[in-house]
């Protein structure tokens, strides 16, 4: 669900922002009659699409914020929460400007022209002034939308690299798995739903045992209460006996069994397991 929400959020934002850029580059700079057929069609289509796209962006963004924030207190007490507030303010400004632009499109572009049935130079002059004023107001609105969108995207770039509010002050899981041939020091950071880092270090089987190199190391995570396949932990060798897996997704809370297996020789292997409580 989280992945789907990310895709929907990104897709809706790209659809809306892409449309705004097209309007800015292809229609707004031109000294054209805004009531011309192609301009009216383009503005009418984008106006409908933009309303849906912005609504989807807001709804999916609220869902993602709910996932990442550990309560209302985290909004003002964590860097993630404060950055989220800044982004929400920019999005609110975008919605306000977009609403103003939509009113211009509905009332001054799509509404019947008051002088449509008039004839003569005077009527043409009135229509031309009206069209130029409409174009000026639309250009201003589109320029403001793009400016606030750039600021929102910049804030998002910082936000996605910040630790989620629920992950502030994480408490990693640590344990030593014992077998007859080798012991494994295991750390799971943050031991919470979502992305986690897993470290496994092999050492000689004693409390003061030194590190021990192995030919290969594998690990899996399973949750016995749910009918799902084991999650492979993609361990990579960082140093002799020390392996790490970054960004392992643990989808839900519960007691997960971490099983570690080390290939000691071409024919010998050793393994052990431990229960990791995931919050």
Short mmCIF file of C-alpha atoms in Angstrom, two decimals:
data_model
loop_
_atom_site.label_atom_id
_atom_site.label_comp_id
_atom_site.label_asym_id
_atom_site.label_seq_id
_atom_site.Cartn_x
_atom_site.Cartn_y
_atom_site.Cartn_z
CA UNK A 1 0.00 0.00 0.00
CA UNK A 2 2.83 2.40 0.85
CA UNK A 3 4.54 1.72 -2.48
CA UNK A 4 1.27 2.22 -4.36
CA UNK A 5 0.68 5.49 -2.51
CA UNK A 6 4.17 6.67 -3.49
CA UNK A 7 3.53 5.88 -7.15
CA UNK A 8 0.14 7.61 -7.11
CA UNK A 9 1.57 10.65 -5.30
CA UNK A 10 4.46 10.99 -7.75
CA UNK A 11 2.27 10.35 -10.80
CA UNK A 12 -0.36 12.91 -9.82
CA UNK A 13 2.30 15.51 -9.01
CA UNK A 14 4.04 14.91 -12.34
CA UNK A 15 0.74 15.14 -14.23
CA UNK A 16 -0.19 18.42 -12.58
CA UNK A 17 3.26 20.05 -12.69
CA UNK A 18 3.85 18.85 -16.25
CA UNK A 19 0.58 20.45 -17.32
CA UNK A 20 1.48 23.74 -15.66
CA UNK A 21 4.84 23.78 -17.43
CA UNK A 22 3.17 23.08 -20.79
CA UNK A 23 0.79 25.99 -20.24
CA UNK A 24 3.66 28.25 -19.23
CA UNK A 25 5.82 27.35 -22.25
CA UNK A 26 3.24 26.82 -24.98
CA UNK A 27 0.28 29.06 -24.25
CA UNK A 28 0.89 31.73 -21.66
CA UNK A 29 3.86 33.55 -23.29
CA UNK A 30 2.02 34.01 -26.57
CA UNK A 31 0.21 37.21 -27.36
CA UNK A 32 -2.82 35.19 -28.41
CA UNK A 33 -6.51 35.56 -27.95
CA UNK A 34 -7.19 33.42 -24.90
CA UNK A 35 -10.68 32.68 -26.19
CA UNK A 36 -9.29 31.03 -29.29
CA UNK A 37 -10.51 27.46 -29.74
CA UNK A 38 -7.23 25.65 -29.00
CA UNK A 39 -6.52 27.79 -25.95
CA UNK A 40 -10.01 27.26 -24.57
CA UNK A 41 -9.80 23.50 -25.12
CA UNK A 42 -6.35 23.25 -23.51
CA UNK A 43 -7.30 25.37 -20.49
CA UNK A 44 -10.60 23.53 -20.01
CA UNK A 45 -8.94 20.10 -20.15
CA UNK A 46 -6.09 21.02 -17.84
CA UNK A 47 -8.43 22.74 -15.38
CA UNK A 48 -10.36 19.47 -14.95
CA UNK A 49 -7.22 17.33 -14.75
CA UNK A 50 -5.48 19.67 -12.30
CA UNK A 51 -8.33 19.53 -9.78
CA UNK A 52 -8.20 15.73 -9.65
CA UNK A 53 -4.38 15.62 -9.65
CA UNK A 54 -4.02 18.10 -6.79
CA UNK A 55 -6.70 16.28 -4.78
CA UNK A 56 -4.82 12.99 -5.26
CA UNK A 57 -1.51 14.65 -4.30
CA UNK A 58 -3.02 15.99 -1.08
CA UNK A 59 -4.78 12.73 -0.15
CA UNK A 60 -1.77 10.49 -0.83
CA UNK A 61 0.53 12.99 0.91
CA UNK A 62 -1.65 12.91 4.02
CA UNK A 63 -1.51 9.11 4.02
CA UNK A 64 2.29 9.12 3.76
CA UNK A 65 2.57 11.75 6.51
CA UNK A 66 0.38 9.58 8.75
CA UNK A 67 2.73 6.64 8.12
CA UNK A 68 5.89 8.58 8.90
CA UNK A 69 4.78 10.69 11.88
CA UNK A 70 4.72 9.15 15.34
CA UNK A 71 1.85 11.23 16.65
CA UNK A 72 0.97 14.92 16.46
CA UNK A 73 3.79 15.88 18.84
CA UNK A 74 6.35 14.81 16.22
CA UNK A 75 5.24 17.62 13.90
CA UNK A 76 6.90 20.34 15.95
CA UNK A 77 9.52 18.32 17.82
CA UNK A 78 11.38 16.65 14.92
CA UNK A 79 13.19 17.90 11.83
CA UNK A 80 11.00 15.67 9.68
CA UNK A 81 7.83 17.16 11.13
CA UNK A 82 9.03 20.74 10.66
CA UNK A 83 10.05 20.08 7.06
CA UNK A 84 6.65 18.52 6.45
CA UNK A 85 4.97 21.68 7.76
CA UNK A 86 7.01 23.79 5.32
CA UNK A 87 6.01 21.54 2.44
CA UNK A 88 2.34 21.68 3.45
CA UNK A 89 2.49 25.49 3.48
CA UNK A 90 3.91 25.52 -0.05
CA UNK A 91 1.27 23.06 -1.23
CA UNK A 92 -1.41 25.21 0.40
CA UNK A 93 -0.08 28.23 -1.48
CA UNK A 94 -0.18 26.23 -4.71
CA UNK A 95 -3.79 25.21 -4.11
CA UNK A 96 -4.76 28.82 -3.38
CA UNK A 97 -3.12 30.15 -6.55
CA UNK A 98 -4.50 27.26 -8.62
CA UNK A 99 -8.00 27.98 -7.33
CA UNK A 100 -7.63 31.61 -8.40
CA UNK A 101 -6.45 30.54 -11.85
CA UNK A 102 -9.38 28.13 -12.14
CA UNK A 103 -11.80 30.96 -11.38
CA UNK A 104 -10.21 33.02 -14.14
CA UNK A 105 -10.57 30.14 -16.59
CA UNK A 106 -14.21 29.50 -15.67
CA UNK A 107 -15.41 33.10 -15.54
CA UNK A 108 -13.30 34.82 -18.19
CA UNK A 109 -12.35 32.09 -20.66
CA UNK A 110 -15.08 29.47 -20.67
CA UNK A 111 -17.99 31.77 -19.82
CA UNK A 112 -19.81 33.31 -22.75
CA UNK A 113 -18.18 36.50 -24.03
CA UNK A 114 -20.33 39.50 -23.31
CA UNK A 115 -19.50 41.06 -26.64
CA UNK A 116 -19.75 37.87 -28.68
CA UNK A 117 -22.79 39.11 -30.51
CA UNK A 118 -21.56 42.66 -30.95
CA UNK A 119 -20.07 44.02 -34.14
CA UNK A 120 -17.80 46.84 -35.08
CA UNK A 121 -14.42 48.22 -33.97
CA UNK A 122 -15.65 49.13 -30.50
CA UNK A 123 -16.73 45.59 -29.69
CA UNK A 124 -13.44 44.19 -31.01
CA UNK A 125 -11.48 46.61 -28.84
CA UNK A 126 -13.41 45.61 -25.71
CA UNK A 127 -12.84 41.91 -26.43
CA UNK A 128 -9.13 42.49 -27.06
CA UNK A 129 -8.68 44.38 -23.78
CA UNK A 130 -10.59 41.67 -21.92
CA UNK A 131 -8.48 38.95 -23.49
CA UNK A 132 -5.23 40.71 -22.67
CA UNK A 133 -6.31 41.17 -19.05
CA UNK A 134 -7.30 37.50 -18.87
CA UNK A 135 -3.96 36.44 -20.31
CA UNK A 136 -2.09 38.65 -17.86
CA UNK A 137 -3.92 37.20 -14.86
CA UNK A 138 -3.39 33.63 -16.07
CA UNK A 139 0.31 34.23 -16.67
CA UNK A 140 0.70 35.61 -13.16
CA UNK A 141 -1.16 32.64 -11.63
CA UNK A 142 0.84 30.08 -13.62
CA UNK A 143 4.13 31.77 -12.72
CA UNK A 144 3.22 31.69 -9.02
CA UNK A 145 2.17 28.03 -9.26
CA UNK A 146 5.52 27.10 -10.80
CA UNK A 147 7.46 29.12 -8.21
CA UNK A 148 5.67 27.48 -5.28
CA UNK A 149 5.96 24.07 -6.96
CA UNK A 150 9.73 24.44 -7.25
CA UNK A 151 9.92 25.34 -3.56
CA UNK A 152 7.72 22.36 -2.67
CA UNK A 153 9.89 20.03 -4.75
CA UNK A 154 13.06 21.40 -3.12
CA UNK A 155 11.55 20.81 0.32
CA UNK A 156 10.55 17.30 -0.73
CA UNK A 157 14.12 16.58 -1.84
CA UNK A 158 15.29 17.43 1.68
CA UNK A 159 12.37 15.63 3.29
CA UNK A 160 12.97 12.27 1.60
CA UNK A 161 16.54 12.29 2.91
CA UNK A 162 15.49 13.08 6.48
CA UNK A 163 14.84 10.38 9.04
CA UNK A 164 11.09 9.83 9.48
CA UNK A 165 9.72 11.25 12.70
CA UNK A 166 8.84 7.76 13.90
CA UNK A 167 12.49 6.76 13.46
CA UNK A 168 13.95 9.49 15.70
CA UNK A 169 16.07 8.03 18.51
CA UNK A 170 15.79 4.46 17.19
CA UNK A 171 16.49 1.50 19.44
CA UNK A 172 18.28 -1.10 17.37
CA UNK A 173 17.92 -4.79 18.08
CA UNK A 174 21.18 -6.52 19.05
CA UNK A 175 21.86 -10.16 19.88
CA UNK A 176 24.52 -12.85 19.65
CA UNK A 177 23.51 -16.04 17.84
CA UNK A 178 25.48 -19.11 18.91
CA UNK A 179 26.35 -22.30 17.09
CA UNK A 180 29.06 -24.85 17.74
CA UNK A 181 31.32 -23.61 14.93
CA UNK A 182 30.75 -19.85 14.90
CA UNK A 183 28.88 -17.09 16.71
CA UNK A 184 27.05 -14.25 14.99
CA UNK A 185 26.72 -10.72 16.35
CA UNK A 186 23.50 -9.33 14.88
CA UNK A 187 22.17 -5.77 14.80
CA UNK A 188 18.87 -4.70 13.21
CA UNK A 189 18.45 -0.93 12.80
CA UNK A 190 15.77 0.37 13.51
CA UNK A 191 13.82 -2.81 14.27
CA UNK A 192 10.63 -1.10 13.08
CA UNK A 193 8.28 -1.49 10.17
CA UNK A 194 9.67 -0.04 6.98
CA UNK A 195 13.31 0.15 5.95
CA UNK A 196 15.92 -1.43 8.21
CA UNK A 197 19.67 -2.07 8.10
CA UNK A 198 20.95 -5.50 9.14
CA UNK A 199 24.53 -6.15 10.28
CA UNK A 200 25.91 -9.63 10.88
CA UNK A 201 29.46 -10.29 12.10
CA UNK A 202 30.89 -13.81 12.42
CA UNK A 203 33.41 -14.58 15.18
CA UNK A 204 34.98 -17.48 16.99
CA UNK A 205 32.56 -19.32 19.35
CA UNK A 206 33.45 -17.70 22.67
CA UNK A 207 32.49 -14.53 24.57
CA UNK A 208 35.82 -12.97 23.65
CA UNK A 209 36.13 -14.62 20.24
CA UNK A 210 37.83 -12.66 17.46
CA UNK A 211 36.25 -12.07 14.09
CA UNK A 212 36.16 -15.00 11.71
CA UNK A 213 36.04 -14.86 7.94
CA UNK A 214 33.54 -17.03 6.09
CA UNK A 215 33.13 -17.90 2.45
CA UNK A 216 29.53 -16.71 2.24
CA UNK A 217 26.72 -15.57 4.48
CA UNK A 218 22.96 -15.59 3.88
CA UNK A 219 19.96 -14.57 5.97
CA UNK A 220 16.18 -14.62 5.83
CA UNK A 221 13.33 -13.09 7.82
CA UNK A 222 10.11 -15.02 8.43
CA UNK A 223 6.91 -14.32 10.35
CA UNK A 224 5.21 -17.56 11.31
CA UNK A 225 1.81 -16.07 12.08
CA UNK A 226 1.33 -14.83 8.51
CA UNK A 227 1.26 -16.95 5.41
CA UNK A 228 4.01 -15.18 3.47
CA UNK A 229 7.23 -16.34 1.91
CA UNK A 230 10.50 -15.67 3.75
CA UNK A 231 12.07 -12.29 3.05
CA UNK A 232 15.61 -12.58 1.77
CA UNK A 233 18.11 -10.31 3.50
CA UNK A 234 20.60 -9.30 0.77
CA UNK A 235 23.82 -9.39 2.80
CA UNK A 236 26.95 -7.88 1.25
CA UNK A 237 30.48 -8.41 2.51
CA UNK A 238 32.01 -5.26 4.01
CA UNK A 239 35.02 -6.83 5.73
CA UNK A 240 36.21 -10.32 6.70
CA UNK A 241 33.28 -11.86 8.55
CA UNK A 242 31.26 -8.62 8.51
CA UNK A 243 28.17 -8.44 6.31
CA UNK A 244 25.53 -5.77 5.89
CA UNK A 245 22.13 -5.38 4.21
CA UNK A 246 20.76 -1.86 3.77
CA UNK A 247 17.15 -0.90 3.22
CA UNK A 248 15.54 -4.24 4.10
CA UNK A 249 11.78 -3.71 4.07
CA UNK A 250 9.91 -5.28 6.98
CA UNK A 251 6.25 -4.71 6.11
CA UNK A 252 4.47 -5.14 9.44
CA UNK A 253 4.91 -5.46 13.17
CA UNK A 254 5.38 -8.76 14.95
CA UNK A 255 7.97 -11.28 16.05
CA UNK A 256 10.17 -12.05 13.07
CA UNK A 257 12.64 -14.92 12.94
CA UNK A 258 16.04 -13.94 11.58
CA UNK A 259 17.93 -17.02 10.37
CA UNK A 260 21.62 -16.64 9.52
CA UNK A 261 23.68 -19.24 7.67
CA UNK A 262 27.43 -19.06 7.01
CA UNK A 263 29.37 -21.19 4.56
CA UNK A 264 32.58 -22.07 6.42
CA UNK A 265 34.18 -24.32 3.81
CA UNK A 266 33.11 -25.73 0.47
CA UNK A 267 31.08 -28.38 2.30
CA UNK A 268 30.60 -27.12 5.86
CA UNK A 269 28.14 -24.50 7.04
CA UNK A 270 26.81 -23.20 10.32
CA UNK A 271 23.61 -21.43 11.18
CA UNK A 272 21.55 -19.97 13.99
CA UNK A 273 18.35 -18.00 14.42
CA UNK A 274 16.85 -15.40 16.73
CA UNK A 275 13.47 -13.73 17.20
CA UNK A 276 13.49 -10.04 16.36
CA UNK A 277 10.55 -8.01 17.71
CA UNK A 278 9.54 -5.41 15.11
CA UNK A 279 7.55 -2.40 16.34
#
